[in-house]
PDB file of C-alpha atoms in Angstrom:
ATOM      1  CA  THR A   1      20.000  25.139  14.486  1.00 86.00           C
ATOM      2  CA  PRO A   2      17.057  23.631  12.591  1.00 92.00           C
ATOM      3  CA  ASP A   3      17.183  26.417  10.019  1.00 94.00           C
ATOM      4  CA  LEU A   4      20.853  25.737   9.340  1.00 94.00           C
ATOM      5  CA  PHE A   5      20.251  21.996   9.065  1.00 95.00           C
ATOM      6  CA  TYR A   6      17.390  22.338   6.587  1.00 95.00           C
ATOM      7  CA  SER A   7      19.396  24.803   4.521  1.00 96.00           C
ATOM      8  CA  LEU A   8      21.952  22.074   3.807  1.00 96.00           C
ATOM      9  CA  PRO A   9      21.764  19.910   0.664  1.00 96.00           C
ATOM     10  CA  LYS A  10      19.936  16.621   1.242  1.00 96.00           C
ATOM     11  CA  GLN A  11      23.121  14.567   1.140  1.00 95.00           C
ATOM     12  CA  GLN A  12      24.745  16.748   3.783  1.00 96.00           C
ATOM     13  CA  GLN A  13      21.662  16.395   5.944  1.00 97.00           C
ATOM     14  CA  ALA A  14      21.937  12.621   5.576  1.00 96.00           C
ATOM     15  CA  ASP A  15      25.657  12.746   6.434  1.00 96.00           C
ATOM     16  CA  THR A  16      24.882  14.671   9.606  1.00 96.00           C
ATOM     17  CA  ILE A  17      22.162  12.231  10.664  1.00 96.00           C
ATOM     18  CA  TRP A  18      24.350   9.194   9.885  1.00 97.00           C
ATOM     19  CA  LYS A  19      27.192  10.550  11.997  1.00 96.00           C
ATOM     20  CA  ALA A  20      24.917  11.474  14.901  1.00 95.00           C
ATOM     21  CA  LEU A  21      22.979   8.196  15.013  1.00 96.00           C
ATOM     22  CA  PHE A  22      25.431   5.550  13.805  1.00 96.00           C
ATOM     23  CA  VAL A  23      28.961   6.887  14.341  1.00 96.00           C
ATOM     24  CA  ASP A  24      28.820   9.019  17.479  1.00 95.00           C
ATOM     25  CA  ARG A  25      26.257   6.765  19.181  1.00 93.00           C
ATOM     26  CA  VAL A  26      25.408   3.095  19.484  1.00 93.00           C
ATOM     27  CA  PRO A  27      22.201   2.522  17.434  1.00 93.00           C
ATOM     28  CA  LEU A  28      19.901   1.273  20.187  1.00 91.00           C
ATOM     29  CA  SER A  29      16.538   2.702  19.133  1.00 94.00           C
ATOM     30  CA  GLU A  30      14.081   0.543  17.224  1.00 95.00           C
ATOM     31  CA  ALA A  31      14.359   2.791  14.166  1.00 95.00           C
ATOM     32  CA  CYS A  32      18.158   2.634  14.142  1.00 95.00           C
ATOM     33  CA  ARG A  33      18.199  -1.120  14.681  1.00 96.00           C
ATOM     34  CA  GLY A  34      15.838  -1.427  11.747  1.00 95.00           C
ATOM     35  CA  ILE A  35      18.401   0.309   9.525  1.00 95.00           C
ATOM     36  CA  VAL A  36      21.150  -2.003  10.760  1.00 96.00           C
ATOM     37  CA  THR A  37      18.969  -5.062  10.175  1.00 95.00           C
ATOM     38  CA  THR A  38      18.185  -3.893   6.647  1.00 95.00           C
ATOM     39  CA  LEU A  39      21.834  -3.317   5.796  1.00 96.00           C
ATOM     40  CA  THR A  40      22.953  -6.690   7.094  1.00 94.00           C
ATOM     41  CA  THR A  41      20.076  -8.484   5.363  1.00 93.00           C
ATOM     42  CA  LEU A  42      21.106  -6.850   2.084  1.00 94.00           C
ATOM     43  CA  ARG A  43      24.602  -8.299   2.566  1.00 93.00           C
ATOM     44  CA  LEU A  44      26.130  -4.958   3.533  1.00 96.00           C
ATOM     45  CA  GLN A  45      27.518  -6.235   6.826  1.00 95.00           C
ATOM     46  CA  ASP A  46      31.126  -5.256   6.049  1.00 97.00           C
ATOM     47  CA  GLU A  47      30.132  -1.778   4.899  1.00 97.00           C
ATOM     48  CA  TRP A  48      28.084  -1.333   8.065  1.00 96.00           C
ATOM     49  CA  GLU A  49      30.887  -2.459  10.349  1.00 95.00           C
ATOM     50  CA  ARG A  50      33.207   0.066   8.701  1.00 96.00           C
ATOM     51  CA  ARG A  51      30.434   2.697   8.899  1.00 96.00           C
ATOM     52  CA  ASP A  52      31.198   3.264   5.214  1.00 97.00           C
ATOM     53  CA  LEU A  53      28.290   5.391   4.085  1.00 96.00           C
ATOM     54  CA  LYS A  54      29.848   5.994   0.647  1.00 96.00           C
ATOM     55  CA  ALA A  55      30.054   2.252  -0.050  1.00 97.00           C
ATOM     56  CA  ILE A  56      26.431   1.839   1.028  1.00 97.00           C
ATOM     57  CA  ARG A  57      25.387   4.649  -1.286  1.00 97.00           C
ATOM     58  CA  ASP A  58      27.372   3.084  -4.119  1.00 97.00           C
ATOM     59  CA  PHE A  59      25.468  -0.165  -3.612  1.00 97.00           C
ATOM     60  CA  TYR A  60      22.108   1.573  -3.949  1.00 96.00           C
ATOM     61  CA  ALA A  61      23.385   3.608  -6.915  1.00 96.00           C
ATOM     62  CA  THR A  62      23.972   0.408  -8.919  1.00 95.00           C
ATOM     63  CA  PHE A  63      20.181  -0.004  -8.942  1.00 96.00           C
ATOM     64  CA  ARG A  64      19.079   3.629  -8.980  1.00 94.00           C
ATOM     65  CA  ASN A  65      21.255   4.518 -11.981  1.00 95.00           C
ATOM     66  CA  ASP A  66      19.488   1.895 -14.113  1.00 94.00           C
ATOM     67  CA  GLY A  67      16.094   3.569 -13.866  1.00 93.00           C
ATOM     68  CA  VAL A  68      13.016   1.336 -13.996  1.00 88.00           C
ATOM     69  CA  GLU A  69      15.072  -1.770 -14.739  1.00 92.00           C
ATOM     70  CA  GLY A  70      17.237  -1.067 -11.716  1.00 94.00           C
ATOM     71  CA  ALA A  71      14.175  -0.507  -9.539  1.00 91.00           C
ATOM     72  CA  GLU A  72      12.784  -3.877 -10.618  1.00 91.00           C
ATOM     73  CA  ARG A  73      16.109  -5.606  -9.900  1.00 94.00           C
ATOM     74  CA  PHE A  74      16.255  -3.992  -6.472  1.00 94.00           C
ATOM     75  CA  CYS A  75      12.688  -5.083  -5.779  1.00 92.00           C
ATOM     76  CA  GLU A  76      13.585  -8.700  -6.575  1.00 93.00           C
ATOM     77  CA  HIS A  77      16.763  -8.400  -4.499  1.00 93.00           C
ATOM     78  CA  VAL A  78      14.828  -7.166  -1.459  1.00 93.00           C
ATOM     79  CA  PHE A  79      12.101  -9.790  -1.688  1.00 93.00           C
ATOM     80  CA  ALA A  80      14.600 -12.605  -2.234  1.00 91.00           C
ATOM     81  CA  HIS A  81      16.708 -11.683   0.794  1.00 91.00           C
ATOM     82  CA  SER A  82      13.763 -10.913   3.062  1.00 89.00           C
ATOM     83  CA  GLY A  83      12.082 -14.249   2.387  1.00 88.00           C
ATOM     84  CA  ILE A  84       8.790 -12.570   1.447  1.00 90.00           C
ATOM     85  CA  GLU A  85       6.851 -13.916  -1.533  1.00 92.00           C
ATOM     86  CA  TYR A  86       4.748 -10.812  -2.176  1.00 93.00           C
ATOM     87  CA  SER A  87       3.271  -7.737  -0.550  1.00 93.00           C
ATOM     88  CA  ILE A  88      -0.217  -6.285  -0.837  1.00 91.00           C
ATOM     89  CA  MET A  89      -0.866  -2.690  -1.858  1.00 88.00           C
ATOM     90  CA  THR A  90      -4.058  -0.861  -0.991  1.00 86.00           C
ATOM     91  CA  ASN A  91      -5.660   0.949  -3.919  1.00 89.00           C
ATOM     92  CA  ILE A  92      -8.570   3.397  -3.697  1.00 90.00           C
ATOM     93  CA  PRO A  93     -10.703   3.316  -6.873  1.00 91.00           C
ATOM     94  CA  PHE A  94     -12.314   6.628  -5.890  1.00 92.00           C
ATOM     95  CA  ASP A  95      -8.960   8.456  -6.151  1.00 90.00           C
ATOM     96  CA  PRO A  96      -8.300   9.784  -9.688  1.00 88.00           C
ATOM     97  CA  ASN A  97      -4.556   9.869  -8.973  1.00 89.00           C
ATOM     98  CA  GLU A  98      -4.658   6.090  -8.517  1.00 87.00           C
ATOM     99  CA  GLU A  99      -7.232   5.402 -11.220  1.00 86.00           C
ATOM    100  CA  MET A 100      -4.859   6.649 -13.923  1.00 85.00           C
ATOM    101  CA  TYR A 101      -2.553   3.673 -13.279  1.00 84.00           C
ATOM    102  CA  TRP A 102      -5.362   1.158 -13.773  1.00 87.00           C
ATOM    103  CA  LYS A 103      -7.552   2.570 -16.518  1.00 82.00           C
ATOM    104  CA  PRO A 104      -7.992   2.583 -19.437  1.00 78.00           C
ATOM    105  CA  GLN A 105      -5.023   0.194 -19.440  1.00 78.00           C
ATOM    106  CA  ARG A 106      -3.796  -1.491 -16.281  1.00 79.00           C
ATOM    107  CA  ALA A 107      -0.141  -0.659 -15.638  1.00 77.00           C
ATOM    108  CA  SER A 108       2.283  -3.564 -15.722  1.00 80.00           C
ATOM    109  CA  TYR A 109       4.071  -4.263 -12.466  1.00 78.00           C
ATOM    110  CA  SER A 110       5.874  -7.066 -10.681  1.00 83.00           C
ATOM    111  CA  THR A 111       3.906 -10.070  -9.444  1.00 86.00           C
ATOM    112  CA  ARG A 112       5.576  -9.344  -6.107  1.00 90.00           C
ATOM    113  CA  PHE A 113       2.820  -6.764  -5.600  1.00 90.00           C
ATOM    114  CA  ARG A 114      -0.859  -7.577  -5.235  1.00 90.00           C
ATOM    115  CA  SER A 115      -3.840  -5.360  -4.593  1.00 90.00           C
ATOM    116  CA  ALA A 116      -6.476  -4.774  -1.957  1.00 90.00           C
ATOM    117  CA  LEU A 117      -9.613  -2.802  -2.797  1.00 90.00           C
ATOM    118  CA  ARG A 118      -9.786   0.098  -0.383  1.00 90.00           C
ATOM    119  CA  VAL A 119     -13.184   1.686   0.248  1.00 90.00           C
ATOM    120  CA  ASP A 120     -12.589   4.344   2.893  1.00 87.00           C
ATOM    121  CA  PRO A 121     -14.904   6.926   1.221  1.00 88.00           C
ATOM    122  CA  LEU A 122     -17.847   4.526   1.460  1.00 85.00           C
ATOM    123  CA  LEU A 123     -17.514   4.013   5.204  1.00 80.00           C
ATOM    124  CA  ALA A 124     -16.803   7.693   5.740  1.00 80.00           C
ATOM    125  CA  GLY A 125     -19.946   8.655   3.812  1.00 82.00           C
ATOM    126  CA  ASP A 126     -17.893  10.909   1.518  1.00 87.00           C
ATOM    127  CA  LYS A 127     -20.671  11.557  -1.021  1.00 90.00           C
ATOM    128  CA  PRO A 128     -18.845  14.228  -3.083  1.00 94.00           C
ATOM    129  CA  THR A 129     -15.872  11.917  -3.698  1.00 93.00           C
ATOM    130  CA  ILE A 130     -18.032   8.884  -4.456  1.00 93.00           C
ATOM    131  CA  GLU A 131     -20.429  10.749  -6.746  1.00 94.00           C
ATOM    132  CA  ALA A 132     -17.579  12.437  -8.623  1.00 94.00           C
ATOM    133  CA  ALA A 133     -15.942   9.059  -9.247  1.00 93.00           C
ATOM    134  CA  LEU A 134     -19.190   7.520 -10.482  1.00 94.00           C
ATOM    135  CA  ARG A 135     -19.979  10.423 -12.801  1.00 95.00           C
ATOM    136  CA  SER A 136     -16.493  10.662 -14.283  1.00 92.00           C
ATOM    137  CA  SER A 137     -16.582   6.943 -15.109  1.00 91.00           C
ATOM    138  CA  GLY A 138     -20.083   6.978 -16.578  1.00 92.00           C
ATOM    139  CA  TYR A 139     -21.930   5.161 -13.793  1.00 94.00           C
ATOM    140  CA  ASP A 140     -25.352   6.002 -12.398  1.00 94.00           C
ATOM    141  CA  VAL A 141     -25.101   7.961  -9.167  1.00 94.00           C
ATOM    142  CA  THR A 142     -27.149   5.391  -7.303  1.00 92.00           C
ATOM    143  CA  LEU A 143     -26.512   2.589  -4.845  1.00 88.00           C
ATOM    144  CA  GLU A 144     -26.605   0.062  -7.692  1.00 91.00           C
ATOM    145  CA  GLY A 145     -24.247   2.260  -9.708  1.00 93.00           C
ATOM    146  CA  ALA A 146     -21.787   2.226  -6.814  1.00 92.00           C
ATOM    147  CA  ARG A 147     -22.089  -1.546  -6.545  1.00 89.00           C
ATOM    148  CA  GLN A 148     -21.371  -2.013 -10.237  1.00 92.00           C
ATOM    149  CA  TYR A 149     -18.473   0.418  -9.990  1.00 93.00           C
ATOM    150  CA  LEU A 150     -16.873  -1.746  -7.292  1.00 91.00           C
ATOM    151  CA  ARG A 151     -17.571  -4.975  -9.192  1.00 90.00           C
ATOM    152  CA  ASP A 152     -15.854  -3.600 -12.272  1.00 91.00           C
ATOM    153  CA  TRP A 153     -12.904  -2.441 -10.199  1.00 91.00           C
ATOM    154  CA  CYS A 154     -12.654  -5.923  -8.723  1.00 89.00           C
ATOM    155  CA  ASP A 155     -12.405  -7.290 -12.254  1.00 88.00           C
ATOM    156  CA  THR A 156      -9.644  -4.783 -12.999  1.00 89.00           C
ATOM    157  CA  MET A 157      -7.633  -5.038  -9.777  1.00 88.00           C
ATOM    158  CA  LYS A 158      -8.160  -8.701  -8.918  1.00 88.00           C
ATOM    159  CA  PRO A 159      -7.878  -7.730  -5.212  1.00 89.00           C
ATOM    160  CA  GLU A 160      -6.856 -10.127  -2.482  1.00 89.00           C
ATOM    161  CA  TYR A 161      -9.462  -8.597  -0.172  1.00 87.00           C
ATOM    162  CA  MET A 162     -11.424  -5.449   0.538  1.00 87.00           C
ATOM    163  CA  MET A 163     -10.209  -3.122   3.264  1.00 86.00           C
ATOM    164  CA  ALA A 164     -10.652   0.261   4.885  1.00 83.00           C
ATOM    165  CA  SER A 165      -8.812   2.530   7.266  1.00 80.00           C
ATOM    166  CA  THR A 166     -11.218   4.003   9.770  1.00 75.00           C
ATOM    167  CA  PRO A 167     -10.990   6.560  12.583  1.00 72.00           C
ATOM    168  CA  HIS A 168     -10.361   5.124  16.035  1.00 73.00           C
ATOM    169  CA  ASP A 169     -13.928   5.923  17.068  1.00 76.00           C
ATOM    170  CA  PHE A 170     -15.623   4.404  14.009  1.00 72.00           C
ATOM    171  CA  VAL A 171     -18.622   2.187  14.825  1.00 73.00           C
ATOM    172  CA  LEU A 172     -21.207   0.452  12.680  1.00 68.00           C
ATOM    173  CA  PRO A 173     -24.600   1.607  14.007  1.00 68.00           C
ATOM    174  CA  GLU A 174     -26.431  -1.108  15.895  1.00 69.00           C
ATOM    175  CA  GLY A 175     -29.023  -2.819  13.751  1.00 61.00           C
ATOM    176  CA  THR A 176     -27.392  -1.903  10.433  1.00 56.00           C
ATOM    177  CA  LEU A 177     -27.217  -5.552   9.380  1.00 50.00           C
ATOM    178  CA  ALA A 178     -30.148  -6.779  11.448  1.00 47.00           C
ATOM    179  CA  ALA A 179     -32.285  -7.459   8.378  1.00 46.00           C
ATOM    180  CA  VAL A 180     -29.557  -9.182   6.395  1.00 45.00           C
ATOM    181  CA  ASP A 181     -31.798 -12.167   5.645  1.00 47.00           C
ATOM    182  CA  ASN A 182     -34.426  -9.931   4.072  1.00 48.00           C
ATOM    183  CA  ARG A 183     -32.669  -8.915   0.863  1.00 46.00           C
ATOM    184  CA  GLN A 184     -35.702  -7.145  -0.536  1.00 45.00           C
ATOM    185  CA  LYS A 185     -35.720  -4.906   2.505  1.00 45.00           C
ATOM    186  CA  ASN A 186     -32.093  -3.839   2.663  1.00 45.00           C
ATOM    187  CA  THR A 187     -30.613  -5.324  -0.562  1.00 48.00           C
ATOM    188  CA  VAL A 188     -27.593  -6.700   1.356  1.00 47.00           C
ATOM    189  CA  ASP A 189     -26.077  -9.815  -0.206  1.00 53.00           C
ATOM    190  CA  PRO A 190     -25.454 -12.175   2.759  1.00 53.00           C
ATOM    191  CA  ASN A 191     -22.842 -14.112   0.751  1.00 59.00           C
ATOM    192  CA  ALA A 192     -20.770 -10.947   0.491  1.00 55.00           C
ATOM    193  CA  LEU A 193     -20.492 -10.841   4.266  1.00 50.00           C
ATOM    194  CA  ASN A 194     -18.441 -14.039   4.137  1.00 59.00           C
ATOM    195  CA  GLU A 195     -15.764 -12.478   1.936  1.00 61.00           C
ATOM    196  CA  PRO A 196     -12.509 -11.195   3.455  1.00 61.00           C
ATOM    197  CA  PHE A 197     -12.615  -7.624   4.660  1.00 59.00           C
ATOM    198  CA  ALA A 198      -9.908  -5.914   6.671  1.00 56.00           C
ATOM    199  CA  PHE A 199      -9.986  -2.953   8.990  1.00 51.00           C
ATOM    200  CA  VAL A 200      -6.426  -1.741   9.407  1.00 52.00           C
ATOM    201  CA  PRO A 201      -4.207  -3.351  10.665  1.00 37.00           C
ATOM    202  CA  ALA A 202      -5.920  -6.685   9.946  1.00 35.00           C
ATOM    203  CA  VAL A 203      -5.154  -8.680   6.798  1.00 37.00           C
ATOM    204  CA  ALA A 204      -6.786 -11.551   4.976  1.00 38.00           C
ATOM    205  CA  SER A 205      -5.044 -14.338   3.134  1.00 40.00           C
ATOM    206  CA  HIS A 206      -7.277 -15.224   0.213  1.00 41.00           C
ATOM    207  CA  ALA A 207      -8.820 -13.497  -2.759  1.00 43.00           C
ATOM    208  CA  ALA A 208     -12.193 -11.838  -2.648  1.00 45.00           C
ATOM    209  CA  ASN A 209     -14.929 -13.132  -4.930  1.00 47.00           C
ATOM    210  CA  CYS A 210     -16.340  -9.915  -6.328  1.00 48.00           C
ATOM    211  CA  ALA A 211     -18.884 -11.458  -8.695  1.00 50.00           C
ATOM    212  CA  PRO A 212     -22.522 -10.521  -8.035  1.00 50.00           C
ATOM    213  CA  PRO A 213     -24.930 -13.270  -6.948  1.00 47.00           C
ATOM    214  CA  GLU A 214     -26.656 -15.068  -9.801  1.00 51.00           C
ATOM    215  CA  ASP A 215     -30.137 -13.800  -8.947  1.00 49.00           C
ATOM    216  CA  GLU A 216     -29.148 -10.130  -8.676  1.00 44.00           C
TER     217      GLU A 216
END
């Protein structure tokens, strides 16, 4: 029963799942084939063919038991064998749980990871979250204060692009950017519209220029 399963220690739960999906059955589902692909890519083909879960766990333990150093070695191992140069993380500057890893001192991490500036609260119109972030960081709770907040975060993060996750029914109201050429009217910087911006699941391939225009 589900209650019995969830009452088991995590390792026993994993043993049960391994046996059900990879020993008693042929792993045909996309999720199962993904596990097999990962194991073979990590040079665990022999262990997989023997269905030797203990040997697979021992492999991961050689990294896990070395703490942060082991995690960094495993990261390099994965990237090297996958043929990927780097991956891009999304970071929300309005989230205090994320801010702590960037300020007052940016945390050191592998160059395998780059950043994207995520601005979901702006598109969602989440005023309480935005205003709290501005106040706690000493910025004016104004449109210009929000702009400067993002510029400073760009300097800190060095993001590859700006992005946002939006609801499936999100739309930009018609006419929002109609006066883009009249900067005094709507204060939109037309040059900023040429910078990379991604709505999930799109990605961009070059870095965003977050500097304000010279005449601002």
